[in-house]
JSON list of C-alpha atoms in Angstrom, two decimals:
[
{"chain": "A", "resi": 16, "resn": "MET", "atom": "CA", "xyz": [36.46, -15.84, -19.83]},
{"chain": "A", "resi": 17, "resn": "GLU", "atom": "CA", "xyz": [34.15, -18.13, -17.67]},
{"chain": "A", "resi": 18, "resn": "PRO", "atom": "CA", "xyz": [32.52, -16.23, -14.62]},
{"chain": "A", "resi": 19, "resn": "PHE", "atom": "CA", "xyz": [33.26, -17.03, -10.96]},
{"chain": "A", "resi": 20, "resn": "VAL", "atom": "CA", "xyz": [29.97, -18.94, -9.51]},
{"chain": "A", "resi": 21, "resn": "THR", "atom": "CA", "xyz": [28.65, -18.78, -5.61]},
{"chain": "A", "resi": 22, "resn": "THR", "atom": "CA", "xyz": [28.98, -22.10, -3.85]},
{"chain": "A", "resi": 23, "resn": "GLN", "atom": "CA", "xyz": [25.03, -21.73, -3.94]},
{"chain": "A", "resi": 24, "resn": "GLN", "atom": "CA", "xyz": [24.92, -22.18, -7.65]},
{"chain": "A", "resi": 25, "resn": "VAL", "atom": "CA", "xyz": [27.69, -25.21, -7.90]},
{"chain": "A", "resi": 26, "resn": "ALA", "atom": "CA", "xyz": [25.12, -27.45, -5.07]},
{"chain": "A", "resi": 27, "resn": "GLU", "atom": "CA", "xyz": [22.48, -26.48, -7.85]},
{"chain": "A", "resi": 28, "resn": "PHE", "atom": "CA", "xyz": [24.25, -27.41, -10.76]},
{"chain": "A", "resi": 29, "resn": "LEU", "atom": "CA", "xyz": [25.52, -31.05, -8.57]},
{"chain": "A", "resi": 30, "resn": "GLY", "atom": "CA", "xyz": [22.33, -31.47, -6.69]},
{"chain": "A", "resi": 31, "resn": "MET", "atom": "CA", "xyz": [24.21, -31.51, -3.38]},
{"chain": "A", "resi": 32, "resn": "SER", "atom": "CA", "xyz": [23.61, -29.08, -0.47]},
{"chain": "A", "resi": 33, "resn": "PRO", "atom": "CA", "xyz": [25.81, -25.66, -0.33]},
{"chain": "A", "resi": 34, "resn": "ARG", "atom": "CA", "xyz": [27.05, -27.09, 3.18]},
{"chain": "A", "resi": 35, "resn": "THR", "atom": "CA", "xyz": [28.50, -30.41, 1.49]},
{"chain": "A", "resi": 36, "resn": "ILE", "atom": "CA", "xyz": [29.92, -28.08, -1.45]},
{"chain": "A", "resi": 37, "resn": "ALA", "atom": "CA", "xyz": [31.64, -25.92, 1.37]},
{"chain": "A", "resi": 38, "resn": "THR", "atom": "CA", "xyz": [32.97, -28.94, 2.77]},
{"chain": "A", "resi": 39, "resn": "MET", "atom": "CA", "xyz": [34.49, -30.12, -0.20]},
{"chain": "A", "resi": 40, "resn": "ALA", "atom": "CA", "xyz": [36.09, -27.15, -0.81]},
{"chain": "A", "resi": 41, "resn": "ARG", "atom": "CA", "xyz": [37.52, -26.66, 2.33]},
{"chain": "A", "resi": 42, "resn": "GLU", "atom": "CA", "xyz": [38.92, -30.04, 2.95]},
{"chain": "A", "resi": 43, "resn": "GLY", "atom": "CA", "xyz": [39.88, -29.65, -1.21]},
{"chain": "A", "resi": 44, "resn": "ARG", "atom": "CA", "xyz": [38.30, -32.23, -2.82]},
{"chain": "A", "resi": 45, "resn": "ILE", "atom": "CA", "xyz": [36.72, -29.68, -5.30]},
{"chain": "A", "resi": 46, "resn": "PRO", "atom": "CA", "xyz": [38.86, -26.86, -6.65]},
{"chain": "A", "resi": 47, "resn": "ALA", "atom": "CA", "xyz": [37.79, -23.58, -5.20]},
{"chain": "A", "resi": 48, "resn": "HIS", "atom": "CA", "xyz": [38.84, -20.00, -5.04]},
{"chain": "A", "resi": 49, "resn": "PRO", "atom": "CA", "xyz": [38.44, -18.32, -1.15]},
{"chain": "A", "resi": 50, "resn": "VAL", "atom": "CA", "xyz": [37.52, -14.72, -1.55]},
{"chain": "A", "resi": 51, "resn": "SER", "atom": "CA", "xyz": [37.87, -13.79, 1.86]},
{"chain": "A", "resi": 52, "resn": "GLY", "atom": "CA", "xyz": [40.83, -13.72, 4.13]},
{"chain": "A", "resi": 53, "resn": "SER", "atom": "CA", "xyz": [38.78, -14.63, 7.47]},
{"chain": "A", "resi": 54, "resn": "ALA", "atom": "CA", "xyz": [38.59, -17.82, 9.06]},
{"chain": "A", "resi": 55, "resn": "ARG", "atom": "CA", "xyz": [35.09, -18.19, 7.41]},
{"chain": "A", "resi": 56, "resn": "ARG", "atom": "CA", "xyz": [35.46, -18.07, 4.30]},
{"chain": "A", "resi": 57, "resn": "THR", "atom": "CA", "xyz": [33.46, -17.53, 0.91]},
{"chain": "A", "resi": 58, "resn": "TRP", "atom": "CA", "xyz": [34.42, -19.51, -2.01]},
{"chain": "A", "resi": 59, "resn": "ARG", "atom": "CA", "xyz": [34.03, -18.75, -5.56]},
{"chain": "A", "resi": 60, "resn": "PHE", "atom": "CA", "xyz": [34.23, -21.54, -8.27]},
{"chain": "A", "resi": 61, "resn": "LYS", "atom": "CA", "xyz": [34.65, -22.03, -11.96]},
{"chain": "A", "resi": 62, "resn": "LEU", "atom": "CA", "xyz": [32.26, -25.16, -12.73]},
{"chain": "A", "resi": 63, "resn": "SER", "atom": "CA", "xyz": [34.30, -26.22, -15.66]},
{"chain": "A", "resi": 64, "resn": "GLU", "atom": "CA", "xyz": [36.66, -27.16, -13.09]},
{"chain": "A", "resi": 65, "resn": "VAL", "atom": "CA", "xyz": [34.61, -28.80, -10.51]},
{"chain": "A", "resi": 66, "resn": "ASN", "atom": "CA", "xyz": [32.94, -30.52, -13.35]},
{"chain": "A", "resi": 67, "resn": "ALA", "atom": "CA", "xyz": [36.45, -31.70, -14.17]},
{"chain": "A", "resi": 68, "resn": "SER", "atom": "CA", "xyz": [37.87, -32.54, -11.16]},
{"chain": "A", "resi": 69, "resn": "LEU", "atom": "CA", "xyz": [34.81, -34.54, -10.01]},
{"chain": "A", "resi": 70, "resn": "ALA", "atom": "CA", "xyz": [34.93, -36.64, -13.18]},
{"chain": "A", "resi": 71, "resn": "SER", "atom": "CA", "xyz": [38.63, -37.62, -12.95]},
{"chain": "A", "resi": 72, "resn": "PRO", "atom": "CA", "xyz": [39.16, -41.02, -12.14]},
{"chain": "A", "resi": 73, "resn": "LEU", "atom": "CA", "xyz": [41.65, -40.45, -9.05]},
{"chain": "A", "resi": 74, "resn": "LEU", "atom": "CA", "xyz": [38.70, -39.03, -7.24]},
{"chain": "A", "resi": 75, "resn": "VAL", "atom": "CA", "xyz": [36.84, -42.25, -7.48]},
{"chain": "A", "resi": 76, "resn": "PRO", "atom": "CA", "xyz": [36.49, -43.83, -4.07]},
{"chain": "A", "resi": 77, "resn": "THR", "atom": "CA", "xyz": [38.04, -47.02, -3.36]},
{"chain": "A", "resi": 78, "resn": "ILE", "atom": "CA", "xyz": [36.71, -49.80, -1.42]},
{"chain": "A", "resi": 79, "resn": "ALA", "atom": "CA", "xyz": [38.55, -52.57, 0.46]},
{"chain": "A", "resi": 80, "resn": "VAL", "atom": "CA", "xyz": [37.36, -55.70, -0.30]},
{"chain": "A", "resi": 81, "resn": "GLN", "atom": "CA", "xyz": [38.27, -58.52, 1.86]},
{"chain": "A", "resi": 82, "resn": "ARG", "atom": "CA", "xyz": [38.62, -62.12, 0.18]},
{"chain": "A", "resi": 83, "resn": "PRO", "atom": "CA", "xyz": [37.25, -64.84, 1.52]},
{"chain": "A", "resi": 84, "resn": "GLY", "atom": "CA", "xyz": [39.36, -67.11, 4.35]},
{"chain": "A", "resi": 85, "resn": "CYS", "atom": "CA", "xyz": [41.65, -63.71, 4.74]},
{"chain": "A", "resi": 86, "resn": "SER", "atom": "CA", "xyz": [41.44, -61.35, 7.20]},
{"chain": "A", "resi": 87, "resn": "ALA", "atom": "CA", "xyz": [44.18, -59.02, 8.87]},
{"chain": "A", "resi": 88, "resn": "GLU", "atom": "CA", "xyz": [43.96, -61.07, 12.32]},
{"chain": "A", "resi": 89, "resn": "SER", "atom": "CA", "xyz": [45.25, -64.45, 11.14]},
{"chain": "A", "resi": 90, "resn": "GLU", "atom": "CA", "xyz": [48.86, -63.01, 10.04]}
]
């Protein structure tokens, strides 16, 4: 059974700040498990879930590409 890890441990694993990890968890961008019922949540994670979600092609940001000669204002 895989242990749960802290926000700090996920941050070190991904090379991000703990604040960024907490924001991503709160926004549902990475799988997280809340362990407190207060407004200020404490999160726990499973590294395999986080790793799998970030490797998913569904989470790759899309970039709007504007073709030369086309603009939204010309319609």
